[in-house]
Amino acid sequence: MSLIGELLLILAAVTSFGAVALSLGGRLLRRPRWSRWGVWALSGTLVAATGAMLLLLTAFLTRDFSNLYVFEHSSRSLSFVYTVSAVWAGNAGSLLLWLLVLAAMAVASARGAWRRSPLSAPYLVATLSAMTLFFSLLLLFGPNCNPFVQHPTSPPPSDGLGLNPMLLHPGMVVHPVALYLGYVAMAMPFALMVAGLVNGDAVASWIAPLRRWALAGWLFLTIGNVVGAWWAYVTLGWGGYWAWDPVENASLVPWLTATALLHSVIIVERKDRHRLWMVSLTSVTFLLTVFGTFLTRSGVVASVHAFTASGMIPWFASFLLAMLVLAVAVVGRRISSLRRDDGPVPLISETFSFFCTELLLSVITFVILWGMVFPPLVHAFGGGEFGLGPEFFNAGAAPLGLLLVLLTALCPLVRDSRGSKGRLSRDLLVTGGFGLLVLIILLVLGVRRPYPLAAFALASMLIATVVLTFVRNRSVRRVRRRYGALLVHLGLAILVIGIAGSWSYKQSVDGDLAQDEALFLGNVQVTYRELSFSDELDKSDVRARLALTVDGRPGGELLPSLEYYPASDQIWTRVARRGSLGGDVYVTLLAVSLEDDVVSLRLELHPLIGWLWVGGGIMALGGAIALWPARRRRHGAVEEATSSGDTPDGRPVAPSGDPSAVAPGGPSGGPSDVEG
Amino acid sequence: MGADRLSATMRSLGARKIKVLIAAVVAIIAVGALIWLGVGRGTVYYYTVSELKALGAVENVRVSGRFQEGTLVRQGGTHFSLTIHDRDNPSDTMAVIYDGALPDTFKQTAETEVVLEGDHRADGTFQAHTFIAKCPSKYEAAP
């Protein structure tokens, strides 16, 4: 079994290398047939990676503990779903998943590229195959990266160590996979860009698949981050839904640059400007995903996410460097044609407002990266060892984030005004007036803190903008892409309300309670009733029964518990929550004194936190709607500048489609120009 | 596009460039100020137990060391006292007072590495408000 696994990994490496060699060789020596074989070689990588993954999955499901990775990450008592998710619980398995997803997306992308442009497709195949080659080699030779290592003892142990109890959570099923998909999808726009620029293709010929892959990646990153935040929120000791942990930041920065990228794509399509922005953001987004992976796995930073796999630094550093050089080289080669923008841009114009958005998102990215990279850099150059805590990131993110909300509230109006200042002022009177009204109401209600006040007012203004744009433009409701974008903006507004409420007005109290004693916080009272105990096969737990009273009315029971997993000698604190749109009551059982029947509790109130999850969900929904393949119009044109080569469920299996679907991104706008 | 062109001709290129320059300078200053402000507020220095003992009383720092087995005492509720020692010089110890929940990753064994944030007081004790336990195995068993 380990032998077959290793052979499959070797096959993946060999086919990847073959794909690079055949694609490039065929293109440079003008032998198209070789380049065709390159795609077949890449498909061979996909087959090998699929085989390896199936083999590993089989080992997990058949409880084959002779496989060291299976032994370390699962046990007989693990349920089916968590056994499957144990595949990506460690370094080696998640790298294999990475390779598989990369190979699958690469094949899909390559097929589309061949249909579109046989001359540039080999460059795309070579770029992506170089990446699959890197991951295949990493799996084979990287430290602690091979999922097919035999357990040293013979016969193998009868049971495994089990999955880390912290990972026994629905978040484990979604969060890592969504982020991997998002990270890997960002490699496709990069490869499309490299191929297009090397071959000298017009941007218009590869912008549609670029947008779709970037949007798919954005969607997965959104889902991954929101689910990750929710998972961290319900898990004690992970610092709440967002702790500015380096690894959290690492998944946030490519999301920010991808958001900027998607905005630059619109300007390239509609105005034929911002081409340099678009390729730069494509490169930066991809490099940030590599950087994020590197950060997560190298152990460079201390983090709740840290996988211990030392020795990864040279691998990822060289890969990152190689990709950086590639990006700089191809963009540099075409820089003069990318920079060509005709004429200055008026201040009140779609182009300028999008420019501000892209710039602001880049600035936020820069500030966050600074906070991540500056302390280790200072230390590396002989300075003292220090870190930048959440205060640093909050100081930057709060004002810049609010500015972003303001811009989001302004941009669609600027776009609709089409240069008419009168119309823009009338619109601003409506949306700004609504924001001001909310501000006054909040002031009257006694809200005094500046940041939440500003956040609530600006979010209200943004909601008004979305509603106004939606109601006024009948076309918006028909064009899925703009409809989706507006939903994303609406989700952002709701998300910001959730963040402002829960971040600024979180309350917490600790207390030791004997039976029938109560803990009070705000309008909430929690009374300790009794303890109950249970023993299961793999764990034993202590559960406190608490009676909840809200505003003097009974609000049901809360059952926080402490679980103990003997196999890994680990305690796991399960919090209890009662949520509504107003906020969550959140109770943690910190400790139990059995002798005197006293429990130590922490009672927390997280106002408006539910809005965060609702807002995040709406953002993901908006992204999915924008990604959904377009319907063909009756007169043969396509509704949106997009492709037709997708599966009905909207996932970009081959987001390239036929060339007729590609928007001619001239200044007059393509079929995507919906308001003309 | 017509409006674009119109205002383009209305504006002379030189004046525009100056405006862009001013805007860029303002933006850079604003971002620089944010970073400077944030660095001032958010910086937490990292020390080992030995370094911190040599330094004396200091507020808002992070100290890392190893848990001294058998020293954890619960002073009722979630008030704990414990002793940690330096990773390299085990004879250098420091008494720690901590109010709060012990992280699930914290195991009371000798090799457990702990990272604490808080204040080093003049009497030599460390008053911690944040307690991070580095489980030696983390998510991966040692290779």
GROMACS .gro file of N, CA and C in nm, chain A residues 85-208:
model
  372
   85SER      N    1  -1.265   1.375   0.698
   85SER     CA    2  -1.199   1.505   0.714
   85SER      C    3  -1.063   1.490   0.781
   86ALA      N    4  -1.037   1.375   0.843
   86ALA     CA    5  -0.904   1.353   0.901
   86ALA      C    6  -0.797   1.349   0.792
   87VAL      N    7  -0.839   1.327   0.667
   87VAL     CA    8  -0.745   1.327   0.556
   87VAL      C    9  -0.666   1.458   0.553
   88TRP      N   10  -0.735   1.570   0.579
   88TRP     CA   11  -0.665   1.698   0.574
   88TRP      C   12  -0.635   1.754   0.714
   89ALA      N   13  -0.633   1.664   0.814
   89ALA     CA   14  -0.605   1.711   0.950
   89ALA      C   15  -0.457   1.736   0.972
   90GLY      N   16  -0.372   1.681   0.887
   90GLY     CA   17  -0.228   1.698   0.906
   90GLY      C   18  -0.162   1.755   0.783
   91ASN      N   19  -0.033   1.773   0.793
   91ASN     CA   20   0.042   1.837   0.687
   91ASN      C   21   0.039   1.755   0.558
   92ALA      N   22   0.074   1.627   0.569
   92ALA     CA   23   0.091   1.544   0.449
   92ALA      C   24  -0.041   1.529   0.372
   93GLY      N   25  -0.148   1.496   0.444
   93GLY     CA   26  -0.276   1.474   0.378
   93GLY      C   27  -0.328   1.600   0.313
   94SER      N   28  -0.310   1.715   0.380
   94SER     CA   29  -0.362   1.838   0.321
   94SER      C   30  -0.281   1.877   0.197
   95LEU      N   31  -0.151   1.842   0.197
   95LEU     CA   32  -0.073   1.869   0.076
   95LEU      C   33  -0.120   1.783  -0.041
   96LEU      N   34  -0.159   1.659  -0.010
   96LEU     CA   35  -0.210   1.571  -0.116
   96LEU      C   36  -0.342   1.625  -0.170
   97LEU      N   37  -0.429   1.671  -0.079
   97LEU     CA   38  -0.555   1.732  -0.122
   97LEU      C   39  -0.525   1.852  -0.211
   98TRP      N   40  -0.426   1.928  -0.171
   98TRP     CA   41  -0.383   2.045  -0.246
   98TRP      C   42  -0.345   2.006  -0.389
   99LEU      N   43  -0.259   1.903  -0.398
   99LEU     CA   44  -0.215   1.857  -0.530
   99LEU      C   45  -0.334   1.814  -0.615
  100LEU      N   46  -0.426   1.741  -0.553
  100LEU     CA   47  -0.542   1.691  -0.626
  100LEU      C   48  -0.626   1.806  -0.681
  101VAL      N   49  -0.657   1.902  -0.593
  101VAL     CA   50  -0.740   2.016  -0.635
  101VAL      C   51  -0.668   2.096  -0.744
  102LEU      N   52  -0.538   2.116  -0.723
  102LEU     CA   53  -0.459   2.191  -0.821
  102LEU      C   54  -0.461   2.121  -0.957
  103ALA      N   55  -0.441   1.988  -0.955
  103ALA     CA   56  -0.438   1.914  -1.081
  103ALA      C   57  -0.574   1.921  -1.150
  104ALA      N   58  -0.681   1.906  -1.072
  104ALA     CA   59  -0.816   1.908  -1.130
  104ALA      C   60  -0.845   2.044  -1.194
  105MET      N   61  -0.817   2.151  -1.118
  105MET     CA   62  -0.843   2.285  -1.172
  105MET      C   63  -0.751   2.312  -1.291
  106ALA      N   64  -0.627   2.263  -1.285
  106ALA     CA   65  -0.533   2.287  -1.394
  106ALA      C   66  -0.583   2.221  -1.523
  107VAL      N   67  -0.633   2.097  -1.512
  107VAL     CA   68  -0.682   2.028  -1.630
  107VAL      C   69  -0.802   2.102  -1.689
  108ALA      N   70  -0.894   2.143  -1.601
  108ALA     CA   71  -1.012   2.216  -1.648
  108ALA      C   72  -0.969   2.345  -1.718
  109SER      N   73  -0.876   2.416  -1.655
  109SER     CA   74  -0.828   2.542  -1.708
  109SER      C   75  -0.757   2.520  -1.842
  110ALA      N   76  -0.678   2.412  -1.849
  110ALA     CA   77  -0.601   2.385  -1.971
  110ALA      C   78  -0.692   2.355  -2.089
  111ARG      N   79  -0.798   2.279  -2.064
  111ARG     CA   80  -0.889   2.244  -2.174
  111ARG      C   81  -0.955   2.369  -2.230
  112GLY      N   82  -0.997   2.458  -2.140
  112GLY     CA   83  -1.056   2.584  -2.185
  112GLY      C   84  -0.956   2.667  -2.264
  113ALA      N   85  -0.834   2.671  -2.214
  113ALA     CA   86  -0.730   2.752  -2.279
  113ALA      C   87  -0.702   2.701  -2.420
  114TRP      N   88  -0.702   2.569  -2.438
  114TRP     CA   89  -0.677   2.512  -2.570
  114TRP      C   90  -0.787   2.550  -2.668
  115ARG      N   91  -0.910   2.548  -2.620
  115ARG     CA   92  -1.020   2.588  -2.708
  115ARG      C   93  -1.008   2.734  -2.747
  116ARG      N   94  -0.960   2.815  -2.653
  116ARG     CA   95  -0.957   2.958  -2.674
  116ARG      C   96  -0.837   3.001  -2.760
  117SER      N   97  -0.723   2.953  -2.719
  117SER     CA   98  -0.602   3.000  -2.787
  117SER      C   99  -0.493   2.893  -2.780
  118PRO      N  100  -0.482   2.811  -2.885
  118PRO     CA  101  -0.384   2.702  -2.884
  118PRO      C  102  -0.240   2.752  -2.875
  119LEU      N  103  -0.217   2.879  -2.908
  119LEU     CA  104  -0.081   2.930  -2.904
  119LEU      C  105  -0.037   2.967  -2.763
  120SER      N  106  -0.131   3.016  -2.682
  120SER     CA  107  -0.091   3.055  -2.546
  120SER      C  108  -0.116   2.942  -2.446
  121ALA      N  109  -0.203   2.846  -2.482
  121ALA     CA  110  -0.237   2.738  -2.387
  121ALA      C  111  -0.114   2.664  -2.335
  122PRO      N  112  -0.014   2.633  -2.420
  122PRO     CA  113   0.102   2.561  -2.366
  122PRO      C  114   0.170   2.633  -2.250
  123TYR      N  115   0.172   2.767  -2.255
  123TYR     CA  116   0.233   2.841  -2.145
  123TYR      C  117   0.153   2.823  -2.017
  124LEU      N  118   0.020   2.823  -2.033
  124LEU     CA  119  -0.065   2.802  -1.915
  124LEU      C  120  -0.042   2.663  -1.857
  125VAL      N  121  -0.039   2.563  -1.946
  125VAL     CA  122  -0.019   2.425  -1.899
  125VAL      C  123   0.117   2.413  -1.831
  126ALA      N  124   0.220   2.477  -1.889
  126ALA     CA  125   0.353   2.467  -1.830
  126ALA      C  126   0.357   2.531  -1.692
  127THR      N  127   0.293   2.649  -1.679
  127THR     CA  128   0.292   2.717  -1.549
  127THR      C  129   0.225   2.631  -1.443
  128LEU      N  130   0.107   2.579  -1.477
  128LEU     CA  131   0.033   2.501  -1.378
  128LEU      C  132   0.102   2.368  -1.350
  129SER      N  133   0.161   2.307  -1.454
  129SER     CA  134   0.230   2.179  -1.432
  129SER      C  135   0.353   2.199  -1.346
  130ALA      N  136   0.418   2.315  -1.359
  130ALA     CA  137   0.532   2.343  -1.271
  130ALA      C  138   0.487   2.344  -1.126
  131MET      N  139   0.365   2.395  -1.104
  131MET     CA  140   0.312   2.396  -0.966
  131MET      C  141   0.280   2.255  -0.918
  132THR      N  142   0.217   2.174  -1.004
  132THR     CA  143   0.187   2.037  -0.960
  132THR      C  144   0.317   1.960  -0.939
  133LEU      N  145   0.419   1.992  -1.020
  133LEU     CA  146   0.549   1.928  -1.001
  133LEU      C  147   0.605   1.963  -0.863
  134PHE      N  148   0.594   2.092  -0.827
  134PHE     CA  149   0.644   2.134  -0.696
  134PHE      C  150   0.573   2.056  -0.584
  135PHE      N  151   0.441   2.048  -0.592
  135PHE     CA  152   0.369   1.981  -0.484
  135PHE      C  153   0.396   1.830  -0.483
  136SER      N  154   0.413   1.770  -0.602
  136SER     CA  155   0.445   1.627  -0.606
  136SER      C  156   0.580   1.601  -0.540
  137LEU      N  157   0.678   1.685  -0.572
  137LEU     CA  158   0.811   1.668  -0.514
  137LEU      C  159   0.809   1.692  -0.363
  138LEU      N  160   0.730   1.792  -0.324
  138LEU     CA  161   0.718   1.821  -0.181
  138LEU      C  162   0.660   1.700  -0.107
  139LEU      N  163   0.556   1.641  -0.166
  139LEU     CA  164   0.494   1.522  -0.104
  139LEU      C  165   0.594   1.408  -0.096
  140LEU      N  166   0.678   1.395  -0.197
  140LEU     CA  167   0.773   1.283  -0.199
  140LEU      C  168   0.892   1.306  -0.107
  141PHE      N  169   0.947   1.426  -0.111
  141PHE     CA  170   1.075   1.448  -0.045
  141PHE      C  171   1.070   1.549   0.069
  142GLY      N  172   0.961   1.623   0.083
  142GLY     CA  173   0.953   1.725   0.188
  142GLY      C  174   0.952   1.659   0.325
  143PRO      N  175   0.994   1.735   0.427
  143PRO     CA  176   0.996   1.678   0.562
  143PRO      C  177   0.854   1.657   0.615
  144ASN      N  178   0.825   1.536   0.657
  144ASN     CA  179   0.695   1.507   0.717
  144ASN      C  180   0.581   1.537   0.621
  145CYS      N  181   0.603   1.516   0.495
  145CYS     CA  182   0.504   1.551   0.393
  145CYS      C  183   0.446   1.429   0.321
  146ASN      N  184   0.504   1.313   0.341
  146ASN     CA  185   0.459   1.197   0.268
  146ASN      C  186   0.349   1.124   0.346
  147PRO      N  187   0.228   1.114   0.289
  147PRO     CA  188   0.119   1.049   0.363
  147PRO      C  189   0.124   0.896   0.356
  148PHE      N  190   0.224   0.842   0.288
  148PHE     CA  191   0.226   0.696   0.270
  148PHE      C  192   0.343   0.631   0.345
  149VAL      N  193   0.383   0.690   0.457
  149VAL     CA  194   0.491   0.630   0.536
  149VAL      C  195   0.433   0.519   0.623
  150GLN      N  196   0.507   0.408   0.628
  150GLN     CA  197   0.462   0.293   0.708
  150GLN      C  198   0.481   0.321   0.857
  151HIS      N  199   0.391   0.265   0.938
  151HIS     CA  200   0.412   0.270   1.082
  151HIS      C  201   0.532   0.185   1.117
  152PRO      N  202   0.624   0.235   1.205
  152PRO     CA  203   0.749   0.162   1.228
  152PRO      C  204   0.731   0.026   1.294
  153THR      N  205   0.625   0.006   1.370
  153THR     CA  206   0.612  -0.123   1.438
  153THR      C  207   0.540  -0.224   1.349
  154SER      N  208   0.574  -0.349   1.371
  154SER     CA  209   0.505  -0.455   1.297
  154SER      C  210   0.475  -0.570   1.395
  155PRO      N  211   0.354  -0.619   1.409
  155PRO     CA  212   0.234  -0.574   1.340
  155PRO      C  213   0.195  -0.433   1.383
  156PRO      N  214   0.118  -0.362   1.299
  156PRO     CA  215   0.079  -0.225   1.331
  156PRO      C  216  -0.013  -0.222   1.452
  157PRO      N  217  -0.022  -0.103   1.517
  157PRO     CA  218  -0.110  -0.091   1.635
  157PRO      C  219  -0.255  -0.120   1.597
  158SER      N  220  -0.333  -0.163   1.698
  158SER     CA  221  -0.471  -0.201   1.668
  158SER      C  222  -0.564  -0.080   1.663
  159ASP      N  223  -0.519   0.033   1.718
  159ASP     CA  224  -0.603   0.152   1.708
  159ASP      C  225  -0.514   0.275   1.691
  160GLY      N  226  -0.572   0.379   1.632
  160GLY     CA  227  -0.494   0.499   1.605
  160GLY      C  228  -0.500   0.597   1.720
  161LEU      N  229  -0.425   0.708   1.707
  161LEU     CA  230  -0.422   0.809   1.812
  161LEU      C  231  -0.550   0.892   1.813
  162GLY      N  232  -0.622   0.890   1.704
  162GLY     CA  233  -0.747   0.966   1.698
  162GLY      C  234  -0.725   1.107   1.649
  163LEU      N  235  -0.833   1.167   1.605
  163LEU     CA  236  -0.827   1.304   1.558
  163LEU      C  237  -0.820   1.396   1.679
  164ASN      N  238  -0.736   1.496   1.671
  164ASN     CA  239  -0.729   1.597   1.776
  164ASN      C  240  -0.872   1.645   1.808
  165PRO      N  241  -0.912   1.637   1.938
  165PRO     CA  242  -1.052   1.672   1.971
  165PRO      C  243  -1.090   1.812   1.926
  166MET      N  244  -0.990   1.902   1.917
  166MET     CA  245  -1.021   2.036   1.871
  166MET      C  246  -1.074   2.037   1.729
  167LEU      N  247  -1.041   1.934   1.654
  167LEU     CA  248  -1.083   1.930   1.514
  167LEU      C  249  -1.214   1.856   1.496
  168LEU      N  250  -1.270   1.805   1.608
  168LEU     CA  251  -1.400   1.736   1.599
  168LEU      C  252  -1.509   1.841   1.599
  169HIS      N  253  -1.523   1.906   1.488
  169HIS     CA  254  -1.617   2.017   1.481
  169HIS      C  255  -1.660   2.031   1.335
  170PRO      N  256  -1.787   2.065   1.310
  170PRO     CA  257  -1.830   2.079   1.170
  170PRO      C  258  -1.742   2.176   1.092
  171GLY      N  259  -1.684   2.273   1.161
  171GLY     CA  260  -1.594   2.367   1.093
  171GLY      C  261  -1.481   2.296   1.022
  172MET      N  262  -1.439   2.183   1.079
  172MET     CA  263  -1.328   2.106   1.022
  172MET      C  264  -1.363   2.050   0.885
  173VAL      N  265  -1.492   2.027   0.862
  173VAL     CA  266  -1.534   1.969   0.735
  173VAL      C  267  -1.530   2.076   0.625
  174VAL      N  268  -1.560   2.201   0.662
  174VAL     CA  269  -1.576   2.305   0.561
  174VAL      C  270  -1.454   2.397   0.551
  175HIS      N  271  -1.411   2.449   0.665
  175HIS     CA  272  -1.312   2.557   0.667
  175HIS      C  273  -1.182   2.526   0.591
  176PRO      N  274  -1.114   2.414   0.622
  176PRO     CA  275  -0.987   2.391   0.551
  176PRO      C  276  -1.008   2.369   0.402
  177VAL      N  277  -1.110   2.291   0.367
  177VAL     CA  278  -1.131   2.260   0.225
  177VAL      C  279  -1.164   2.387   0.147
  178ALA      N  280  -1.251   2.470   0.204
  178ALA     CA  281  -1.289   2.593   0.134
  178ALA      C  282  -1.166   2.681   0.112
  179LEU      N  283  -1.080   2.691   0.214
  179LEU     CA  284  -0.961   2.775   0.197
  179LEU      C  285  -0.865   2.714   0.095
  180TYR      N  286  -0.848   2.581   0.097
  180TYR     CA  287  -0.761   2.518  -0.002
  180TYR      C  288  -0.814   2.545  -0.143
  181LEU      N  289  -0.945   2.527  -0.160
  181LEU     CA  290  -1.005   2.552  -0.292
  181LEU      C  291  -0.982   2.697  -0.334
  182GLY      N  292  -1.002   2.788  -0.238
  182GLY     CA  293  -0.983   2.929  -0.269
  182GLY      C  294  -0.838   2.960  -0.305
  183TYR      N  295  -0.747   2.908  -0.225
  183TYR     CA  296  -0.604   2.930  -0.252
  183TYR      C  297  -0.567   2.876  -0.389
  184VAL      N  298  -0.608   2.752  -0.415
  184VAL     CA  299  -0.565   2.689  -0.540
  184VAL      C  300  -0.629   2.759  -0.661
  185ALA      N  301  -0.756   2.798  -0.646
  185ALA     CA  302  -0.824   2.864  -0.758
  185ALA      C  303  -0.748   2.990  -0.801
  186MET      N  304  -0.683   3.057  -0.704
  186MET     CA  305  -0.610   3.180  -0.736
  186MET      C  306  -0.488   3.155  -0.824
  187ALA      N  307  -0.446   3.029  -0.835
  187ALA     CA  308  -0.335   2.999  -0.924
  187ALA      C  309  -0.378   3.007  -1.070
  188MET      N  310  -0.509   2.988  -1.095
  188MET     CA  311  -0.557   2.987  -1.235
  188MET      C  312  -0.550   3.125  -1.301
  189PRO      N  313  -0.600   3.231  -1.233
  189PRO     CA  314  -0.584   3.363  -1.295
  189PRO      C  315  -0.436   3.395  -1.322
  190PHE      N  316  -0.351   3.352  -1.229
  190PHE     CA  317  -0.208   3.378  -1.246
  190PHE      C  318  -0.156   3.308  -1.372
  191ALA      N  319  -0.193   3.181  -1.387
  191ALA     CA  320  -0.146   3.107  -1.505
  191ALA      C  321  -0.204   3.165  -1.633
  192LEU      N  322  -0.331   3.207  -1.629
  192LEU     CA  323  -0.393   3.270  -1.746
  192LEU      C  324  -0.320   3.398  -1.783
  193MET      N  325  -0.283   3.473  -1.679
  193MET     CA  326  -0.212   3.598  -1.702
  193MET      C  327  -0.074   3.571  -1.762
  194VAL      N  328  -0.002   3.476  -1.702
  194VAL     CA  329   0.132   3.444  -1.753
  194VAL      C  330   0.122   3.403  -1.900
  195ALA      N  331   0.029   3.311  -1.929
  195ALA     CA  332   0.016   3.262  -2.067
  195ALA      C  333  -0.020   3.376  -2.162
  196GLY      N  334  -0.118   3.457  -2.120
  196GLY     CA  335  -0.163   3.567  -2.206
  196GLY      C  336  -0.053   3.667  -2.233
  197LEU      N  337   0.023   3.701  -2.129
  197LEU     CA  338   0.126   3.803  -2.145
  197LEU      C  339   0.246   3.749  -2.223
  198VAL      N  340   0.285   3.624  -2.194
  198VAL     CA  341   0.400   3.568  -2.265
  198VAL      C  342   0.369   3.560  -2.414
  199ASN      N  343   0.247   3.517  -2.446
  199ASN     CA  344   0.212   3.501  -2.586
  199ASN      C  345   0.172   3.634  -2.651
  200GLY      N  346   0.156   3.736  -2.569
  200GLY     CA  347   0.117   3.865  -2.623
  200GLY      C  348  -0.028   3.873  -2.668
  201ASP      N  349  -0.115   3.794  -2.605
  201ASP     CA  350  -0.258   3.800  -2.639
  201ASP      C  351  -0.321   3.928  -2.588
  202ALA      N  352  -0.427   3.972  -2.654
  202ALA     CA  353  -0.504   4.085  -2.603
  202ALA      C  354  -0.567   4.045  -2.469
  203VAL      N  355  -0.566   4.141  -2.376
  203VAL     CA  356  -0.622   4.113  -2.243
  203VAL      C  357  -0.766   4.063  -2.256
  204ALA      N  358  -0.840   4.118  -2.352
  204ALA     CA  359  -0.980   4.084  -2.367
  204ALA      C  360  -1.001   3.935  -2.392
  205SER      N  361  -0.898   3.868  -2.444
  205SER     CA  362  -0.918   3.727  -2.479
  205SER      C  363  -0.903   3.635  -2.359
  206TRP      N  364  -0.843   3.682  -2.251
  206TRP     CA  365  -0.831   3.593  -2.135
  206TRP      C  366  -0.890   3.651  -2.008
  207ILE      N  367  -0.957   3.765  -2.020
  207ILE     CA  368  -1.008   3.827  -1.897
  207ILE      C  369  -1.131   3.754  -1.842
  208ALA      N  370  -1.212   3.694  -1.932
  208ALA     CA  371  -1.335   3.630  -1.883
  208ALA      C  372  -1.304   3.509  -1.795
   0.00000   0.00000   0.00000
